Short mmCIF file of C-alpha atoms and ligand atoms in Angstrom, two decimals:
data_model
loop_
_atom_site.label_atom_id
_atom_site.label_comp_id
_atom_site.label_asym_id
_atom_site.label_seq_id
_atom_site.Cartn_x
_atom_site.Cartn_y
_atom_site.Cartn_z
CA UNK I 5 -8.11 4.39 -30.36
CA UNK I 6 -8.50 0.72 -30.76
CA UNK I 7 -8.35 -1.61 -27.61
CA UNK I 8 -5.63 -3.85 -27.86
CA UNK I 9 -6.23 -7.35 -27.86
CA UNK I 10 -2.80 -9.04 -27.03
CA UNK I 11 0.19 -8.23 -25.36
CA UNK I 12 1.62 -7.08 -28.86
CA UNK I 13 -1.08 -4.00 -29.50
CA UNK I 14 -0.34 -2.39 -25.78
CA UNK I 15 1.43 1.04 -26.78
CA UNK I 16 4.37 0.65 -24.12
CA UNK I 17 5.43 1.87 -21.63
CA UNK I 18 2.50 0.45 -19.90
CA UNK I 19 1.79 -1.74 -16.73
CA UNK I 20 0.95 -5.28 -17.32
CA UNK I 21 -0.54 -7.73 -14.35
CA UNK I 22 -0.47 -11.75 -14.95
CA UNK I 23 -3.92 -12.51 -13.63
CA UNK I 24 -3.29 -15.50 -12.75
CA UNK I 25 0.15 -14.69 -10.43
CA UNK I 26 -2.18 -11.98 -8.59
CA UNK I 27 -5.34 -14.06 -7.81
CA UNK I 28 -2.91 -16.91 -6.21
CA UNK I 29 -0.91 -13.95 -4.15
CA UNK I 30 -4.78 -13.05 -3.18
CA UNK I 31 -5.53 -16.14 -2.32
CA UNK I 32 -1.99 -17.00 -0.52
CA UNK I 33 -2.74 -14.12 1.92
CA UNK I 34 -6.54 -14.46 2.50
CA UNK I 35 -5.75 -18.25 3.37
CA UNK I 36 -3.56 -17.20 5.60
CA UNK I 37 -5.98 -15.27 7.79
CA UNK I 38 -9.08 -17.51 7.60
CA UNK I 39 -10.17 -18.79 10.48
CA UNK I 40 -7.73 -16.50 12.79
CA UNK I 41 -9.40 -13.96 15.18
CA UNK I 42 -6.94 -11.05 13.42
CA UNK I 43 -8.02 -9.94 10.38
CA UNK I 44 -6.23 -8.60 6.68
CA UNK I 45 -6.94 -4.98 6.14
CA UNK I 46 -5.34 -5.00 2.63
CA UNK I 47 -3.56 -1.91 2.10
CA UNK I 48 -4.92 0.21 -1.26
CA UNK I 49 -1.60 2.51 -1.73
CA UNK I 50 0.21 -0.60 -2.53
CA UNK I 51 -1.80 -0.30 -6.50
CA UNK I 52 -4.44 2.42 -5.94
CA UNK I 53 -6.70 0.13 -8.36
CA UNK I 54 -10.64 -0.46 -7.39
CA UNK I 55 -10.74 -4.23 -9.55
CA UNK I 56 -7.49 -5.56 -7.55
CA UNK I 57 -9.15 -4.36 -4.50
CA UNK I 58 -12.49 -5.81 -5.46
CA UNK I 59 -11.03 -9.14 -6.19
CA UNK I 60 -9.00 -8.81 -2.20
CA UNK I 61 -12.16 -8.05 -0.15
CA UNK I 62 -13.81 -10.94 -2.25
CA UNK I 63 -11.37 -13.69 -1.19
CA UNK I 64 -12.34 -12.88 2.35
CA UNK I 65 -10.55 -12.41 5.57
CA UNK I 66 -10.69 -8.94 5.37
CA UNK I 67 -11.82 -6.19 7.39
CA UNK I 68 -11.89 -3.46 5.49
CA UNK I 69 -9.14 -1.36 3.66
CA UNK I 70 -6.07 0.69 4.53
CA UNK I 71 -5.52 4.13 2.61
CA UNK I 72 -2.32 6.35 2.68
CA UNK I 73 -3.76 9.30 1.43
CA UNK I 74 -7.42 11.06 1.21
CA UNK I 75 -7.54 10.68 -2.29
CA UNK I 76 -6.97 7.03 -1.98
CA UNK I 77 -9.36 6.59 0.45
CA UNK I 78 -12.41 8.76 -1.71
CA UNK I 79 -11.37 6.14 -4.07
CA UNK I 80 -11.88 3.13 -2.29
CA UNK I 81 -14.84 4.26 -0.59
CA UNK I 82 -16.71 3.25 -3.76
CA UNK I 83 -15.97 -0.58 -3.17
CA UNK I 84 -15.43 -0.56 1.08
CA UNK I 85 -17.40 0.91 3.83
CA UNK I 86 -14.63 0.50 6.12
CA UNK I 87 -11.64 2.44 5.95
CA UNK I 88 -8.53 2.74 7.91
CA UNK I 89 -5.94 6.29 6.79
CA UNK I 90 -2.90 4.80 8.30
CA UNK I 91 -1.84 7.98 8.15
CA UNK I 92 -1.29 11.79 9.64
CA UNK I 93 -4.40 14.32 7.82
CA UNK I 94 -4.08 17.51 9.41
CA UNK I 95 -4.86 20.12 6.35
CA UNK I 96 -7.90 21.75 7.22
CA UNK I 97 -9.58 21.20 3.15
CA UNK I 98 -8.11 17.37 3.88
CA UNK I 99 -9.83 17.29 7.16
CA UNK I 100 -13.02 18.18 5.63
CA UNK I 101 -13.20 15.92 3.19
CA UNK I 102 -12.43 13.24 5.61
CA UNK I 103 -15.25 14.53 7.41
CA UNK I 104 -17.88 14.19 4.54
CA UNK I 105 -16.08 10.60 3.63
CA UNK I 106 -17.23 9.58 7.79
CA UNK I 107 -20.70 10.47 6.83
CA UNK I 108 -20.92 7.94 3.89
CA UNK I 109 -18.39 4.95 5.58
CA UNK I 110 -16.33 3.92 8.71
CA UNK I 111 -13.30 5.68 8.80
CA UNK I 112 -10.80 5.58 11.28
CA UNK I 113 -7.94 7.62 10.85
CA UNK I 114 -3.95 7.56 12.55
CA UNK I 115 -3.10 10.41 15.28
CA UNK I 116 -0.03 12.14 16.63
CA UNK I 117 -0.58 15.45 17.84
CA UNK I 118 -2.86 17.65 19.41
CA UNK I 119 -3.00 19.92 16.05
CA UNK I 120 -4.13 17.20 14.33
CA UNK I 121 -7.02 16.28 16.97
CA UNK I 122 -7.87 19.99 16.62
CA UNK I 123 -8.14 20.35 13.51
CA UNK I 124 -9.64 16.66 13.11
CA UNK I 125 -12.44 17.85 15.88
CA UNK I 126 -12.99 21.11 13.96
CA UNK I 127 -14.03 19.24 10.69
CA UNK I 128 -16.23 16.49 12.45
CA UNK I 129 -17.63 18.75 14.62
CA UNK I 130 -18.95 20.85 11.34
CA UNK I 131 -19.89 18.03 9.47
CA UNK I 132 -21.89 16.50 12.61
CA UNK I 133 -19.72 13.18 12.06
CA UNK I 134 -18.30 10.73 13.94
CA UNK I 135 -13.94 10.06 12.55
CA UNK I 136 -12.81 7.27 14.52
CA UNK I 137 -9.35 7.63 15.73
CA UNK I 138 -6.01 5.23 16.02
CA UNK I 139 -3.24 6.63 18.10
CA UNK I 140 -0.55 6.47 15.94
CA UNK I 141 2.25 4.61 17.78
CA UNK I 142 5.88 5.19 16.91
CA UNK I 143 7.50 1.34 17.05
CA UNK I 144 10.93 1.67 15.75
CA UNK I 145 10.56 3.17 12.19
CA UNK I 146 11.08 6.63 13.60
CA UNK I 147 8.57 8.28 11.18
CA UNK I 148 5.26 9.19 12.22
CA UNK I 149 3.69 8.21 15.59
CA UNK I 150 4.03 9.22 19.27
CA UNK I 151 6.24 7.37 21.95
CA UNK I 152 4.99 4.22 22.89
CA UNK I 153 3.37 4.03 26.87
CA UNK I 154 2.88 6.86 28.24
CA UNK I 155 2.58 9.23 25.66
CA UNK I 156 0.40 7.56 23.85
CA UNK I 157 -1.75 7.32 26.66
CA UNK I 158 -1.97 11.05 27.33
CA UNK I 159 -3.35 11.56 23.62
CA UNK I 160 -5.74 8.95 23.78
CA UNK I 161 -7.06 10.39 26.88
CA UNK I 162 -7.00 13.96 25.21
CA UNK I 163 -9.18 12.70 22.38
CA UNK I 164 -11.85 11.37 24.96
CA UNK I 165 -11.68 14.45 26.94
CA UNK I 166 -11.72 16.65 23.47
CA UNK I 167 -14.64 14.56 21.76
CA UNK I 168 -16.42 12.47 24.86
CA UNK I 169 -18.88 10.22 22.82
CA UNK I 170 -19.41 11.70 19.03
CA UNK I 171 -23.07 11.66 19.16
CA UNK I 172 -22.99 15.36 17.63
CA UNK I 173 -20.05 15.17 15.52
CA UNK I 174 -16.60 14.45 16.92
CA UNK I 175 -13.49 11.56 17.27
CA UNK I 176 -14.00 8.45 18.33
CA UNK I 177 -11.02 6.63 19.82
CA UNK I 178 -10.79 3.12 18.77
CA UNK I 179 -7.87 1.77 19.12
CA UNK I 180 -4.19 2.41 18.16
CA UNK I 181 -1.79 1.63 15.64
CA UNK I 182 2.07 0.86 15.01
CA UNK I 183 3.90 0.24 11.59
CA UNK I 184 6.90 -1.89 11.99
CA UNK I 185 8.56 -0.17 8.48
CA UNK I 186 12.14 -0.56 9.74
CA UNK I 187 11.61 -4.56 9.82
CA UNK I 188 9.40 -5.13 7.56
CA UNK I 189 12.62 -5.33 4.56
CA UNK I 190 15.13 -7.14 6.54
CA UNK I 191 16.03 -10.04 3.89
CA UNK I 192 17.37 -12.12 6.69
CA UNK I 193 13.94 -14.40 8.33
CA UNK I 194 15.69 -14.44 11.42
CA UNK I 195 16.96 -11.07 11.79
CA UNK I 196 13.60 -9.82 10.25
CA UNK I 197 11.56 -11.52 13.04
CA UNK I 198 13.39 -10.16 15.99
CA UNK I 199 13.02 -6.47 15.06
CA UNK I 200 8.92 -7.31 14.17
CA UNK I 201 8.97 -8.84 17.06
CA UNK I 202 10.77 -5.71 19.03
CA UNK I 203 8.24 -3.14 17.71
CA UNK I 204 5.32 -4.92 18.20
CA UNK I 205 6.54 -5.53 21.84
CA UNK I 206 6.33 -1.53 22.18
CA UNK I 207 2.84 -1.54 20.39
CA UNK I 208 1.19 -4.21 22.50
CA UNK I 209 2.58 -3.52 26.16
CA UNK I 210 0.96 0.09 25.02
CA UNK I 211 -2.06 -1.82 24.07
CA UNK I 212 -2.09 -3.07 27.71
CA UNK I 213 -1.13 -0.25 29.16
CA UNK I 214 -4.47 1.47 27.14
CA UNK I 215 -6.68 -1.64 28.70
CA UNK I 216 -5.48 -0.54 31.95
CA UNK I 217 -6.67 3.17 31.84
CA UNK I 218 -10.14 2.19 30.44
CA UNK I 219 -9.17 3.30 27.03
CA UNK I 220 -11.05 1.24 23.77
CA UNK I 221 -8.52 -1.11 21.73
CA UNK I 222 -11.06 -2.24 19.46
CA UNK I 223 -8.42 -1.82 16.75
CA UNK I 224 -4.58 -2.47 17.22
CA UNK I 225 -3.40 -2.60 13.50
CA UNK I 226 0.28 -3.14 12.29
CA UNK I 227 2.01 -5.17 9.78
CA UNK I 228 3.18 -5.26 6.19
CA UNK I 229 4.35 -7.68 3.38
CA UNK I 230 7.63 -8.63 5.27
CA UNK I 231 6.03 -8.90 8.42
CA UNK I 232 2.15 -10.40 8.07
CA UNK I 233 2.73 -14.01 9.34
CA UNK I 234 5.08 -12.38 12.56
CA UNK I 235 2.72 -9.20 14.08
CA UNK I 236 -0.53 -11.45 13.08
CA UNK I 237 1.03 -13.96 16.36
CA UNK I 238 0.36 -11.36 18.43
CA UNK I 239 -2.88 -12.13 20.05
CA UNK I 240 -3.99 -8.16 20.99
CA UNK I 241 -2.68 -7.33 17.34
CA UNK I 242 -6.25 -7.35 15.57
CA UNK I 243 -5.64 -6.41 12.32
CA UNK I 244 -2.53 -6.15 9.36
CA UNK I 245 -2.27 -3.85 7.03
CA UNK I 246 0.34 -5.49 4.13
CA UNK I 247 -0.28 -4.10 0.13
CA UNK I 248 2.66 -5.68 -1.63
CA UNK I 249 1.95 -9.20 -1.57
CA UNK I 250 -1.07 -8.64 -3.91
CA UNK I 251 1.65 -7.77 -7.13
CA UNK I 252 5.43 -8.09 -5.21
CA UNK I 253 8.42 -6.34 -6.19
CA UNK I 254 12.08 -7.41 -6.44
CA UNK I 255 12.58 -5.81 -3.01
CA UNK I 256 10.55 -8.14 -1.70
CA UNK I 257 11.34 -10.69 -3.65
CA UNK I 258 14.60 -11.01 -1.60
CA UNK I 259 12.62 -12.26 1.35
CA UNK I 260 11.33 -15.37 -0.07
CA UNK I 261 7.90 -15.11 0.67
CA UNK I 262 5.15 -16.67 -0.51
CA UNK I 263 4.17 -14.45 -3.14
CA UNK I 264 5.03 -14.41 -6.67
CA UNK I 265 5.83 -11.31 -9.23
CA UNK I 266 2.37 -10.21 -11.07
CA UNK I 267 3.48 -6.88 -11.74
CA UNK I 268 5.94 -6.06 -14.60
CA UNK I 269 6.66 -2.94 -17.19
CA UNK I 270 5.82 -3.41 -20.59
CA UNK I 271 8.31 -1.85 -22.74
CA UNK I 272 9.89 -1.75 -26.51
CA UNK I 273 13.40 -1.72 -27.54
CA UNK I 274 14.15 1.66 -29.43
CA UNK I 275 17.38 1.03 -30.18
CA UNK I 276 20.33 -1.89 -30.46
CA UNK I 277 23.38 0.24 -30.42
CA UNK I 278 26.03 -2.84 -29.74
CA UNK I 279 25.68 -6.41 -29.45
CA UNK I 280 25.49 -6.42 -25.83
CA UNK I 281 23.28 -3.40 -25.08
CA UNK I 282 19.72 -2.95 -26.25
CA UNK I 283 17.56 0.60 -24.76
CA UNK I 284 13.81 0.41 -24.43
CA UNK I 285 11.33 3.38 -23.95
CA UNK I 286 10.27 2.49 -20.39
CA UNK I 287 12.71 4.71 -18.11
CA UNK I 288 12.27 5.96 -14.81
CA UNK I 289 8.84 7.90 -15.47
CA UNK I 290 7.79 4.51 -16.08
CA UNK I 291 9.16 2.65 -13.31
CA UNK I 292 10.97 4.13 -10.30
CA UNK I 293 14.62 3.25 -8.82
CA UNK I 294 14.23 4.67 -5.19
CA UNK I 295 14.51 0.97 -4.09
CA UNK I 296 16.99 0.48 -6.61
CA UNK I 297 16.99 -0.33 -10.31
CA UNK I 298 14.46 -2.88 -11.58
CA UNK I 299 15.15 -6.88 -12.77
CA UNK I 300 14.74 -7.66 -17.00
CA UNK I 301 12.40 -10.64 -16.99
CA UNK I 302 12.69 -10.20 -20.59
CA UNK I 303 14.93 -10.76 -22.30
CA UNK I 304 16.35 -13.90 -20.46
CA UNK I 305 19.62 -13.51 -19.05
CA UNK I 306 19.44 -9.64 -19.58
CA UNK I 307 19.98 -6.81 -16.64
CA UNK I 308 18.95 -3.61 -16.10
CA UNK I 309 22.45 -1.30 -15.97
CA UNK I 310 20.22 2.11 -16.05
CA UNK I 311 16.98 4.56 -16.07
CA UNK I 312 16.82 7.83 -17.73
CA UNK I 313 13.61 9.39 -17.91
CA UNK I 314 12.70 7.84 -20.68
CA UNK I 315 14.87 5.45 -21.32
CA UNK I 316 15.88 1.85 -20.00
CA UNK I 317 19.13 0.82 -20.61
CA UNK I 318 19.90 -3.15 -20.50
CA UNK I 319 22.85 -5.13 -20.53
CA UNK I 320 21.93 -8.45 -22.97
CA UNK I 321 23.68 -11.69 -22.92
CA UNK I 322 25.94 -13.02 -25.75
CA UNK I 323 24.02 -14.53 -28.55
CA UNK I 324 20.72 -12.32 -27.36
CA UNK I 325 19.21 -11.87 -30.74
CA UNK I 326 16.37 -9.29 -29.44
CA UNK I 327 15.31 -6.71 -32.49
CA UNK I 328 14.36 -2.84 -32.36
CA UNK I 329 10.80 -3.35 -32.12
CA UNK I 330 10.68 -6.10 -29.35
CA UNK I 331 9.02 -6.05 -26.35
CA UNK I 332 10.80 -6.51 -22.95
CA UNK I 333 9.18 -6.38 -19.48
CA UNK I 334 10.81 -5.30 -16.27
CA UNK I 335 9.94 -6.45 -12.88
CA UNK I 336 9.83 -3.23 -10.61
CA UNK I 337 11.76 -3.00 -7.29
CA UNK I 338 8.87 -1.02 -5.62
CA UNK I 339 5.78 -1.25 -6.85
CA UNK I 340 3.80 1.68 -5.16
CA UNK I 341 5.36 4.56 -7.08
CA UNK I 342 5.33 2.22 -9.90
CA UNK I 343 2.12 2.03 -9.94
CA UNK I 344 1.78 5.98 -9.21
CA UNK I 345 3.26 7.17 -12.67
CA UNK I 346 0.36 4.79 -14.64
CA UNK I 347 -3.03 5.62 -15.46
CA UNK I 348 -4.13 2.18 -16.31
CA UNK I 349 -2.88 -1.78 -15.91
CA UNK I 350 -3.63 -3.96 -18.53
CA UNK I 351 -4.54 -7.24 -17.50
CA UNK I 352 -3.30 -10.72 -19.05
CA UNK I 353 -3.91 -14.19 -19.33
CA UNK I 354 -0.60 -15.10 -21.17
CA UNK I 355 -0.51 -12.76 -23.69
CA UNK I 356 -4.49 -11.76 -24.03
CA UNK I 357 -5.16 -8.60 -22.49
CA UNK I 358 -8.69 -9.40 -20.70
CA UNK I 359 -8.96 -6.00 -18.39
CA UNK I 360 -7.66 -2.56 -18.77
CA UNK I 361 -7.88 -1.89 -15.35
CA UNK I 362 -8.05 2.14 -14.12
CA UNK I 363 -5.62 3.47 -11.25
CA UNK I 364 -8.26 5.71 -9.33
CA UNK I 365 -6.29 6.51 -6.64
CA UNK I 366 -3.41 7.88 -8.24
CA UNK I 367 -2.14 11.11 -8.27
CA UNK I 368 -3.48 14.26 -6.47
CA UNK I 369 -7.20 13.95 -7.39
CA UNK I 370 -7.97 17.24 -6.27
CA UNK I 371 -5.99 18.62 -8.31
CA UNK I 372 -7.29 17.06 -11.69
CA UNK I 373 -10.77 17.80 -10.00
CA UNK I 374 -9.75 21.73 -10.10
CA UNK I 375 -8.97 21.47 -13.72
CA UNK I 376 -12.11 19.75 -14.23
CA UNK I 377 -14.37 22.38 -12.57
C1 LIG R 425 1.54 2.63 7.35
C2 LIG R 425 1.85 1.45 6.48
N1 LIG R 425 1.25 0.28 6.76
C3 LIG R 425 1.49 -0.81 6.06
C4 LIG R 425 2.37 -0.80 4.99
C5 LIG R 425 2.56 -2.15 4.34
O1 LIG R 425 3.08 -2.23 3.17
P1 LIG R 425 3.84 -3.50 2.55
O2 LIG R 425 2.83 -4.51 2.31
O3 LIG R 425 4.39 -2.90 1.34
O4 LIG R 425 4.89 -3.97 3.50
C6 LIG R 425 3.03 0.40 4.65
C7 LIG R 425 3.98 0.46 3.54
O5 LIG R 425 4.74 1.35 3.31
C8 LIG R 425 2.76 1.55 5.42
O6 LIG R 425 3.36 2.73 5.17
#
């Protein structure tokens, strides 16, 4: 198979990334952070992609990464030798693994339970390791995360007690962390701001309250997209973990943030059943709708009015002259899944592809690893 050249030879649907768009979003965000004492931990999930993370730890003001998943952070491992899983692991094969990851890089993974310190322990402990630990504060999003003071205080205690020191394998508590999801998507600045600024009240007084027992808070991590420029005030907040500015999505894009849209779907019209509807091939295994259905960049004036799974169906404005055989290109509404359902992003200067860029991170690796034993 030939590698296409332009914009024209990709065979659709297909991610595309305007270079350009991306490296000023990069640049947006690590300008924000320079010269402040907290730091950007970028977060990988947000595009799973080694040469968009590459090009974020290179613009500096980073810390390190933030994974969502194992397989993520086996990824990124290969480019960052610091990595946060802002996330519960408590699968014994899972724990393993990020037990061997601890012997090659810094990890520091999220906590909730005492099964998950068990079985965290357990895996350390066999690999003679040392997993550092974040209590994983519930701020307001009511997902993961223990209650904020006191309960979080009994678990980090239980981890020192469980693992005191991990000279021969063992957790290492360094800190705790709180995601403000519930805020981060308030449209509204002001609205958005008081509920940041609500949860991260509940993460730092438990910050304090860890100070006060003796407990480390080497790391208090938070943040996202929506709320990088609010948590990041927060002088014991250390470290933010935001993904989406780095390609936005038309969620965000209600926000009006500082970040433009270098993410869209590549797709072609297969059909031009009336003069005001056209259909192209990119439906919703292409592009997902959980945040709702994505925006037609082109054509101009078009909309998208549906996703089947294979099909996009858009609404064209009168006199829209677009052909079977044309491209069009969607801007997603979320980009992670997006992102998910690709194997590769082809990167553009205009219309010159000058990358095709692989999405390691996708997908359940072990599994395509089983297949490949
Ligand atoms: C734990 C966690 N941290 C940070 C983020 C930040 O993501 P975004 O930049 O999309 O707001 C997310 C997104 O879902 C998340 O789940």
């Amino acid at each position: 198979m030939s590698r296409p050249r332009t914009l024209a030879d990709i065979t659709t649907p297909a991610l595309v990334v305007d270079v350009a768009a991306m490296e000023r979003n990069i640049a947006r965000m690590a300008t924000y952070f320079a010269g402040r004492s907290c730091r950007l931990r970028p977060h990988f999930k947000a595009h799973k992609c080694l040469e968009i993370a590459r090009r974020q730890l290179a613009a500096g003001s980073c810390t390190g990464l933030t994974c969502a998943t194992v397989a993520e952070a086996e990824a990124a491992s290969a480019i960052c030798d610091d990595i946060l899983i802002a996330n519960e692991v408590v699968d014994a094969g899972k724990c393993r693994r990020v037990a061997a990851l601890a012997s090659r890089v810094r990890i520091t993974i999220a906590l909730d339970s005492a099964a998950g310190l068990e079985r965290l322990t357990a895996a350390a402990r066999e690999a003679g390791v040392a997993v550092g630990v974040l209590i994983d504060v519930n701020v307001g999003q009511d997902r993961c995360g223990v209650a904020p003071g006191r309960d979080a205080v009994d678990l980090a205690r239980r981890v020192i007690e469980v693992a005191p020191g991990a000279g021969r394998g063992g957790l290492l508590l360094r800190g705790l962390m709180g995601y403000e999801g519930h805020a981060v998507g308030i449209a509204e600045r002001t609205a958005r701001e008081a509920a940041v600024r609500q949860a991260m009240e509940r993460l730092v007084s438990t910050a304090r309250m860890f100070r006060d027992h003796g407990l480390p808070t080497d790391i208090v991590s938070a943040g996202g997209t929506g709320s990088y420029d609010i948590s990041s005030g927060f002088r014991e907040v250390s470290e933010i973990q935001a993904g989406s500015y780095v390609l936005m999505d038309t969620d965000y894009a209600s926000e009006r943030l500082p970040f433009e849209h270098a993410l869209g779907i590549l797709g072609t019209v297969i059909s031009r059943p009336t003069a005001a509807r056209c259909v192209a091939d990119c439906g919703h295994k292409a592009c997902t709708k959980d945040h709702g259905l994505p925006s037609a960049k082109t054509p101009a004036g078009a909309s998208v009015t549906a996703l089947n799974d294979e099909h996009a169906i858009i609404s064209l404005p009168p006199g829209c002259t677009i052909e079977v055989g044309a491209r069009v290109q969607l801007l997603p509404s979320h980009i992670d899944p997006t992102i998910n359902l690709h194997d590769v992003i082809y990167a553009l200067d205009g219309d010159t592809v000058v990358g095709i860029w692989a999405i390691e991170g996708r997908g359940y690796a072990e599994q395509r690893q089983l297949t490949n034993d």
